[in-house]
């Protein structure tokens, strides 16, 4: 009987997921720390919810539902209840508040960072797993809480090093949009799905432009892959009215105040303004007054009627943090970077569980997307990470290994990043190759002769990698340091510290010119 050939398992990453490098992880931690500091300054406290929730608790509020199981990853528990990986951090917070409503102090001000998951069609820049960092106020009915959220978003952008003029917090109100949808004949429960389709289409304005949205509001749109998205089936007059909203640069472009609140653009003027619209506009006016009173002018926080936000659970003010600087996209086109976060008021989300009104508002930052933006600006990942000093291994017996490990621990105890070589110690050349590829600044060497003399050699692995064209004084200064020194073993920590500081001075001199 022939032995079947062993088949290798193909290593492959699931579509829509990515591995993260050390530099990405460090950059994320640096960014999250800056965001957290702003949230803490505003009096918010951390809370954490699990990645899995019961599917019915999450609800069906996703902006996109292009997968057969409504955009979420789900499993059935052994009690036959369905659980899903969370698709955002807001729905789990609503469940948490409802479950502990009698124990927590309202208003409940909290923040949380974590991974969320979307079972959506992956594409360039569109992943199925990504990190969000949210802040929410639950139990505050007034739009002053929304105004504060917008101010905190602006402060967060600046804490991350994004200058004024490079970002804008854009604010709208879903009541305004609901009023428009009601005006064009989409009021009532029977039109709930069509309203959501319209809002999703409007939310694609930045991505597809007016013509793409026109298709989604009409019969539908076919993308580059040939996939067809069914449209909302609106009339041409209704489509034109919505496009006027999306193309407006300010809400003042749409409203005629002198004529008792009437629309003044061509298509919108065919419809009457209703109570929803008036309530939404009044709330926007109050938000504008509050943020300006605190010094947040329209170059930082701006009322913008084109802001939609795709999630269905928003009930009032909605807002987005948009970056205004240019980048080159995957098609080679120069475009503005766009939205890196947003949120809004969701007064009905907790009520699903409690049956009582529990107003809430909050926003979410897309950590991974914002990290890309900060790297583009040179605002992140600039902190130097020094690779470890390598303690080489000249002998492999237990006594020698114990000495090398003790040296390594002594360096670590002094706050010096260090590692002992763990590969095949018999080929010393491979150890130095490893150190070179690892970027180690120094190598510690102790063979039998050095051990007998109570000494160690310290090899400067950076010495041969100097930039050309330095001024004579710098060259003379560098050459005063030998590439390898011998020191007493008792002086190891001090000698390593001096050499590392000399290398740091080299780098400072290179930066300075």
mmCIF file of C-alpha atoms in Angstrom, residues 206-483:
data_model
loop_
_atom_site.group_PDB
_atom_site.id
_atom_site.type_symbol
_atom_site.label_atom_id
_atom_site.label_comp_id
_atom_site.label_asym_id
_atom_site.label_seq_id
_atom_site.Cartn_x
_atom_site.Cartn_y
_atom_site.Cartn_z
ATOM 1 C CA UNK A 206 -17.976 61.034 -0.091
ATOM 2 C CA UNK A 207 -17.128 57.681 -1.639
ATOM 3 C CA UNK A 208 -19.229 57.602 -4.827
ATOM 4 C CA UNK A 209 -20.014 61.275 -5.458
ATOM 5 C CA UNK A 210 -23.349 62.732 -6.548
ATOM 6 C CA UNK A 211 -23.754 60.477 -9.569
ATOM 7 C CA UNK A 212 -23.117 57.308 -7.587
ATOM 8 C CA UNK A 213 -25.630 58.384 -4.952
ATOM 9 C CA UNK A 214 -28.128 59.257 -7.695
ATOM 10 C CA UNK A 215 -27.971 55.628 -8.881
ATOM 11 C CA UNK A 216 -28.390 54.280 -5.330
ATOM 12 C CA UNK A 217 -31.396 56.540 -4.763
ATOM 13 C CA UNK A 218 -32.893 55.389 -8.064
ATOM 14 C CA UNK A 219 -32.850 51.908 -9.575
ATOM 15 C CA UNK A 220 -29.497 50.827 -8.201
ATOM 16 C CA UNK A 221 -25.751 50.786 -8.823
ATOM 17 C CA UNK A 222 -23.314 48.215 -10.234
ATOM 18 C CA UNK A 223 -19.797 48.403 -8.801
ATOM 19 C CA UNK A 224 -16.496 47.700 -10.545
ATOM 20 C CA UNK A 225 -16.684 43.999 -9.716
ATOM 21 C CA UNK A 226 -20.114 43.718 -11.350
ATOM 22 C CA UNK A 227 -22.034 43.386 -8.060
ATOM 23 C CA UNK A 228 -25.375 45.185 -8.190
ATOM 24 C CA UNK A 229 -26.834 47.110 -5.225
ATOM 25 C CA UNK A 230 -30.577 47.664 -5.465
ATOM 26 C CA UNK A 231 -31.584 51.308 -5.113
ATOM 27 C CA UNK A 232 -34.289 53.084 -3.135
ATOM 28 C CA UNK A 233 -36.500 53.659 -6.193
ATOM 29 C CA UNK A 234 -37.167 57.344 -5.503
ATOM 30 C CA UNK A 235 -38.699 59.747 -8.001
ATOM 31 C CA UNK A 236 -36.434 62.086 -9.923
ATOM 32 C CA UNK A 237 -37.785 65.083 -7.975
ATOM 33 C CA UNK A 238 -37.016 63.400 -4.639
ATOM 34 C CA UNK A 239 -33.531 62.413 -5.837
ATOM 35 C CA UNK A 240 -32.774 65.990 -6.883
ATOM 36 C CA UNK A 241 -33.964 67.275 -3.493
ATOM 37 C CA UNK A 242 -31.641 64.915 -1.614
ATOM 38 C CA UNK A 243 -28.703 65.751 -3.858
ATOM 39 C CA UNK A 244 -29.271 69.444 -3.118
ATOM 40 C CA UNK A 245 -28.819 68.618 0.584
ATOM 41 C CA UNK A 246 -25.634 66.627 -0.047
ATOM 42 C CA UNK A 247 -24.129 69.299 -2.281
ATOM 43 C CA UNK A 248 -24.889 72.194 0.105
ATOM 44 C CA UNK A 249 -21.912 73.633 1.972
ATOM 45 C CA UNK A 250 -24.036 74.972 4.861
ATOM 46 C CA UNK A 251 -27.584 74.589 6.126
ATOM 47 C CA UNK A 252 -28.134 78.296 5.417
ATOM 48 C CA UNK A 253 -27.903 77.413 1.715
ATOM 49 C CA UNK A 254 -31.134 75.418 2.068
ATOM 50 C CA UNK A 255 -33.360 77.550 4.282
ATOM 51 C CA UNK A 256 -35.076 80.887 3.719
ATOM 52 C CA UNK A 257 -35.575 82.369 7.213
ATOM 53 C CA UNK A 258 -37.248 85.536 5.977
ATOM 54 C CA UNK A 259 -40.163 83.546 4.597
ATOM 55 C CA UNK A 260 -41.231 81.577 7.695
ATOM 56 C CA UNK A 261 -38.887 78.633 7.225
ATOM 57 C CA UNK A 262 -39.189 77.520 3.632
ATOM 58 C CA UNK A 263 -36.760 75.651 1.423
ATOM 59 C CA UNK A 264 -35.078 77.939 -1.082
ATOM 60 C CA UNK A 265 -33.344 75.513 -3.476
ATOM 61 C CA UNK A 266 -35.061 74.403 -6.693
ATOM 62 C CA UNK A 267 -35.989 70.804 -5.899
ATOM 63 C CA UNK A 268 -36.448 71.195 -2.124
ATOM 64 C CA UNK A 269 -38.731 74.216 -2.615
ATOM 65 C CA UNK A 270 -41.352 71.834 -4.017
ATOM 66 C CA UNK A 271 -41.759 70.370 -0.517
ATOM 67 C CA UNK A 272 -43.017 71.855 2.761
ATOM 68 C CA UNK A 273 -40.881 72.115 5.895
ATOM 69 C CA UNK A 274 -42.335 70.022 8.739
ATOM 70 C CA UNK A 275 -41.936 69.814 12.522
ATOM 71 C CA UNK A 276 -39.105 67.263 12.382
ATOM 72 C CA UNK A 277 -37.037 69.602 10.270
ATOM 73 C CA UNK A 278 -37.720 72.606 12.499
ATOM 74 C CA UNK A 279 -36.802 70.691 15.683
ATOM 75 C CA UNK A 280 -33.593 69.448 14.116
ATOM 76 C CA UNK A 281 -32.633 72.890 12.914
ATOM 77 C CA UNK A 282 -33.273 74.415 16.379
ATOM 78 C CA UNK A 283 -30.985 71.814 17.966
ATOM 79 C CA UNK A 284 -28.251 72.542 15.433
ATOM 80 C CA UNK A 285 -28.550 76.251 16.178
ATOM 81 C CA UNK A 286 -28.112 75.580 19.911
ATOM 82 C CA UNK A 287 -25.069 73.347 19.315
ATOM 83 C CA UNK A 288 -23.545 76.061 17.143
ATOM 84 C CA UNK A 289 -24.118 78.696 19.841
ATOM 85 C CA UNK A 290 -22.648 76.482 22.588
ATOM 86 C CA UNK A 291 -19.454 75.529 20.778
ATOM 87 C CA UNK A 292 -18.818 79.105 19.606
ATOM 88 C CA UNK A 293 -19.268 80.364 23.174
ATOM 89 C CA UNK A 294 -16.408 78.039 24.154
ATOM 90 C CA UNK A 295 -14.159 79.280 21.352
ATOM 91 C CA UNK A 296 -14.739 76.508 18.812
ATOM 92 C CA UNK A 297 -15.335 78.483 15.642
ATOM 93 C CA UNK A 298 -16.528 77.155 12.273
ATOM 94 C CA UNK A 299 -12.948 76.345 11.230
ATOM 95 C CA UNK A 300 -13.099 73.565 13.864
ATOM 96 C CA UNK A 301 -16.794 72.642 14.274
ATOM 97 C CA UNK A 302 -19.169 73.338 11.394
ATOM 98 C CA UNK A 303 -22.877 72.703 10.769
ATOM 99 C CA UNK A 304 -23.037 70.660 7.551
ATOM 100 C CA UNK A 305 -26.303 69.278 6.067
ATOM 101 C CA UNK A 306 -24.476 66.571 4.097
ATOM 102 C CA UNK A 307 -23.482 64.577 7.207
ATOM 103 C CA UNK A 308 -25.627 61.443 7.410
ATOM 104 C CA UNK A 309 -24.001 58.617 9.384
ATOM 105 C CA UNK A 310 -25.306 55.268 8.135
ATOM 106 C CA UNK A 311 -26.367 53.500 11.336
ATOM 107 C CA UNK A 312 -30.106 53.330 11.844
ATOM 108 C CA UNK A 313 -30.144 53.967 15.582
ATOM 109 C CA UNK A 314 -29.221 57.668 15.430
ATOM 110 C CA UNK A 315 -32.113 59.906 16.490
ATOM 111 C CA UNK A 316 -30.722 63.444 16.695
ATOM 112 C CA UNK A 317 -27.420 65.272 16.142
ATOM 113 C CA UNK A 318 -24.808 63.344 14.148
ATOM 114 C CA UNK A 319 -21.205 64.352 13.643
ATOM 115 C CA UNK A 320 -18.053 63.329 11.809
ATOM 116 C CA UNK A 321 -14.362 64.121 12.237
ATOM 117 C CA UNK A 322 -12.964 64.731 8.773
ATOM 118 C CA UNK A 323 -9.317 65.222 7.804
ATOM 119 C CA UNK A 324 -8.880 67.806 5.077
ATOM 120 C CA UNK A 325 -5.350 67.198 3.809
ATOM 121 C CA UNK A 326 -4.641 65.450 0.502
ATOM 122 C CA UNK A 327 -3.435 61.867 0.093
ATOM 123 C CA UNK A 328 -3.002 59.544 -2.885
ATOM 124 C CA UNK A 329 -5.518 56.687 -2.908
ATOM 125 C CA UNK A 330 -5.096 53.124 -4.211
ATOM 126 C CA UNK A 331 -6.008 54.322 -7.717
ATOM 127 C CA UNK A 332 -3.260 56.931 -7.718
ATOM 128 C CA UNK A 333 -5.771 59.779 -7.359
ATOM 129 C CA UNK A 334 -5.112 62.743 -5.056
ATOM 130 C CA UNK A 335 -8.078 62.996 -2.676
ATOM 131 C CA UNK A 336 -8.839 64.349 0.777
ATOM 132 C CA UNK A 337 -8.236 61.791 3.518
ATOM 133 C CA UNK A 338 -11.832 62.045 4.738
ATOM 134 C CA UNK A 339 -13.632 60.743 7.818
ATOM 135 C CA UNK A 340 -11.728 59.151 10.712
ATOM 136 C CA UNK A 341 -14.595 58.959 13.191
ATOM 137 C CA UNK A 342 -18.074 60.060 14.036
ATOM 138 C CA UNK A 343 -21.148 59.455 16.099
ATOM 139 C CA UNK A 344 -24.398 60.940 17.237
ATOM 140 C CA UNK A 345 -27.411 60.772 19.527
ATOM 141 C CA UNK A 346 -29.118 57.395 19.972
ATOM 142 C CA UNK A 347 -31.967 57.981 22.417
ATOM 143 C CA UNK A 348 -33.793 54.753 21.597
ATOM 144 C CA UNK A 349 -31.038 52.167 21.937
ATOM 145 C CA UNK A 350 -31.176 51.585 25.701
ATOM 146 C CA UNK A 351 -34.982 51.812 25.657
ATOM 147 C CA UNK A 352 -35.063 48.554 23.640
ATOM 148 C CA UNK A 353 -34.093 46.785 26.888
ATOM 149 C CA UNK A 354 -35.620 48.958 29.618
ATOM 150 C CA UNK A 355 -38.836 50.231 28.037
ATOM 151 C CA UNK A 356 -38.053 53.673 29.396
ATOM 152 C CA UNK A 357 -36.394 56.652 27.788
ATOM 153 C CA UNK A 358 -32.645 56.731 28.415
ATOM 154 C CA UNK A 359 -31.095 59.409 26.190
ATOM 155 C CA UNK A 360 -27.533 58.885 24.998
ATOM 156 C CA UNK A 361 -24.912 60.345 22.703
ATOM 157 C CA UNK A 362 -21.374 59.397 21.775
ATOM 158 C CA UNK A 363 -18.747 59.105 19.097
ATOM 159 C CA UNK A 364 -16.282 56.561 17.803
ATOM 160 C CA UNK A 365 -12.794 57.030 16.382
ATOM 161 C CA UNK A 366 -11.571 54.569 13.752
ATOM 162 C CA UNK A 367 -8.188 53.824 15.294
ATOM 163 C CA UNK A 368 -6.606 51.992 12.347
ATOM 164 C CA UNK A 369 -7.701 54.583 9.794
ATOM 165 C CA UNK A 370 -6.633 57.483 11.983
ATOM 166 C CA UNK A 371 -3.260 55.832 12.548
ATOM 167 C CA UNK A 372 -2.716 55.775 8.763
ATOM 168 C CA UNK A 373 -3.538 59.489 8.650
ATOM 169 C CA UNK A 374 -1.141 60.345 11.458
ATOM 170 C CA UNK A 375 1.655 58.445 9.767
ATOM 171 C CA UNK A 376 0.959 60.439 6.594
ATOM 172 C CA UNK A 377 1.392 63.614 8.639
ATOM 173 C CA UNK A 378 4.510 62.299 10.376
ATOM 174 C CA UNK A 379 2.747 62.607 13.720
ATOM 175 C CA UNK A 380 2.984 58.993 14.839
ATOM 176 C CA UNK A 381 5.585 56.285 15.121
ATOM 177 C CA UNK A 382 8.378 58.852 15.343
ATOM 178 C CA UNK A 383 9.523 57.837 18.795
ATOM 179 C CA UNK A 384 12.735 55.868 18.666
ATOM 180 C CA UNK A 385 12.571 52.237 19.739
ATOM 181 C CA UNK A 386 16.034 50.986 20.641
ATOM 182 C CA UNK A 387 16.617 47.359 19.712
ATOM 183 C CA UNK A 388 18.070 45.120 22.437
ATOM 184 C CA UNK A 389 21.715 44.721 23.294
ATOM 185 C CA UNK A 390 22.704 41.162 22.304
ATOM 186 C CA UNK A 391 24.570 38.986 24.794
ATOM 187 C CA UNK A 392 26.353 36.434 22.603
ATOM 188 C CA UNK A 393 26.952 32.826 23.593
ATOM 189 C CA UNK A 394 30.478 31.389 23.212
ATOM 190 C CA UNK A 395 29.982 28.195 25.254
ATOM 191 C CA UNK A 396 26.842 26.081 25.500
ATOM 192 C CA UNK A 397 27.343 24.254 28.792
ATOM 193 C CA UNK A 398 25.003 24.958 31.664
ATOM 194 C CA UNK A 399 27.500 26.947 33.714
ATOM 195 C CA UNK A 400 28.346 29.244 30.794
ATOM 196 C CA UNK A 401 24.705 29.716 29.821
ATOM 197 C CA UNK A 402 23.917 30.692 33.417
ATOM 198 C CA UNK A 403 26.642 33.381 33.285
ATOM 199 C CA UNK A 404 25.352 34.790 29.990
ATOM 200 C CA UNK A 405 21.793 34.794 31.313
ATOM 201 C CA UNK A 406 22.967 36.561 34.477
ATOM 202 C CA UNK A 407 24.632 39.266 32.348
ATOM 203 C CA UNK A 408 21.406 39.707 30.418
ATOM 204 C CA UNK A 409 19.353 40.017 33.578
ATOM 205 C CA UNK A 410 21.849 42.520 35.031
ATOM 206 C CA UNK A 411 21.388 44.764 31.972
ATOM 207 C CA UNK A 412 17.613 44.441 32.175
ATOM 208 C CA UNK A 413 17.635 45.277 35.877
ATOM 209 C CA UNK A 414 19.413 48.514 34.944
ATOM 210 C CA UNK A 415 16.642 49.363 32.467
ATOM 211 C CA UNK A 416 18.650 48.394 29.383
ATOM 212 C CA UNK A 417 16.767 46.356 26.781
ATOM 213 C CA UNK A 418 18.737 43.121 26.295
ATOM 214 C CA UNK A 419 18.468 39.556 25.056
ATOM 215 C CA UNK A 420 20.675 36.478 25.154
ATOM 216 C CA UNK A 421 21.193 34.731 21.811
ATOM 217 C CA UNK A 422 18.887 31.695 21.640
ATOM 218 C CA UNK A 423 19.893 30.164 18.297
ATOM 219 C CA UNK A 424 22.706 27.769 17.390
ATOM 220 C CA UNK A 425 25.566 29.239 19.421
ATOM 221 C CA UNK A 426 28.278 27.154 17.692
ATOM 222 C CA UNK A 427 28.421 29.488 14.657
ATOM 223 C CA UNK A 428 29.441 32.806 16.123
ATOM 224 C CA UNK A 429 29.222 34.539 12.742
ATOM 225 C CA UNK A 430 25.508 33.766 12.644
ATOM 226 C CA UNK A 431 25.071 35.531 15.954
ATOM 227 C CA UNK A 432 26.533 38.745 14.565
ATOM 228 C CA UNK A 433 24.419 38.386 11.397
ATOM 229 C CA UNK A 434 21.369 38.010 13.629
ATOM 230 C CA UNK A 435 22.359 41.107 15.580
ATOM 231 C CA UNK A 436 22.809 43.065 12.361
ATOM 232 C CA UNK A 437 19.399 42.097 10.966
ATOM 233 C CA UNK A 438 17.785 42.705 14.366
ATOM 234 C CA UNK A 439 19.366 46.161 14.502
ATOM 235 C CA UNK A 440 21.079 45.511 17.838
ATOM 236 C CA UNK A 441 23.269 48.460 18.876
ATOM 237 C CA UNK A 442 25.806 46.457 20.851
ATOM 238 C CA UNK A 443 26.988 42.863 21.249
ATOM 239 C CA UNK A 444 28.411 41.545 24.520
ATOM 240 C CA UNK A 445 31.135 38.901 24.037
ATOM 241 C CA UNK A 446 32.837 36.768 26.675
ATOM 242 C CA UNK A 447 34.894 33.752 25.731
ATOM 243 C CA UNK A 448 37.094 31.672 28.005
ATOM 244 C CA UNK A 449 39.997 34.187 27.940
ATOM 245 C CA UNK A 450 37.765 37.100 28.904
ATOM 246 C CA UNK A 451 36.061 35.023 31.562
ATOM 247 C CA UNK A 452 39.417 34.065 33.127
ATOM 248 C CA UNK A 453 40.386 37.747 33.220
ATOM 249 C CA UNK A 454 37.013 38.838 34.616
ATOM 250 C CA UNK A 455 36.342 40.943 31.507
ATOM 251 C CA UNK A 456 33.848 41.286 28.676
ATOM 252 C CA UNK A 457 34.138 42.719 25.181
ATOM 253 C CA UNK A 458 31.516 45.177 23.962
ATOM 254 C CA UNK A 459 31.239 45.432 20.184
ATOM 255 C CA UNK A 460 29.703 48.622 18.757
ATOM 256 C CA UNK A 461 27.537 47.305 15.920
ATOM 257 C CA UNK A 462 26.518 50.769 14.699
ATOM 258 C CA UNK A 463 30.058 52.071 14.167
ATOM 259 C CA UNK A 464 30.364 50.895 10.548
ATOM 260 C CA UNK A 465 27.041 52.379 9.469
ATOM 261 C CA UNK A 466 27.759 56.068 9.489
ATOM 262 C CA UNK A 467 26.361 58.455 6.933
ATOM 263 C CA UNK A 468 28.859 59.972 4.499
ATOM 264 C CA UNK A 469 29.428 63.668 4.049
ATOM 265 C CA UNK A 470 29.620 64.677 7.722
ATOM 266 C CA UNK A 471 31.644 67.690 8.791
ATOM 267 C CA UNK A 472 35.200 67.034 9.953
ATOM 268 C CA UNK A 473 34.490 67.689 13.620
ATOM 269 C CA UNK A 474 31.708 65.091 13.637
ATOM 270 C CA UNK A 475 33.927 62.525 11.913
ATOM 271 C CA UNK A 476 36.730 63.163 14.397
ATOM 272 C CA UNK A 477 34.263 62.909 17.253
ATOM 273 C CA UNK A 478 32.955 59.542 16.047
ATOM 274 C CA UNK A 479 36.349 58.038 15.360
ATOM 275 C CA UNK A 480 37.336 58.723 18.960
ATOM 276 C CA UNK A 481 35.118 55.794 19.929
ATOM 277 C CA UNK A 482 36.611 52.387 19.073
ATOM 278 C CA UNK A 483 34.342 49.766 17.508
#
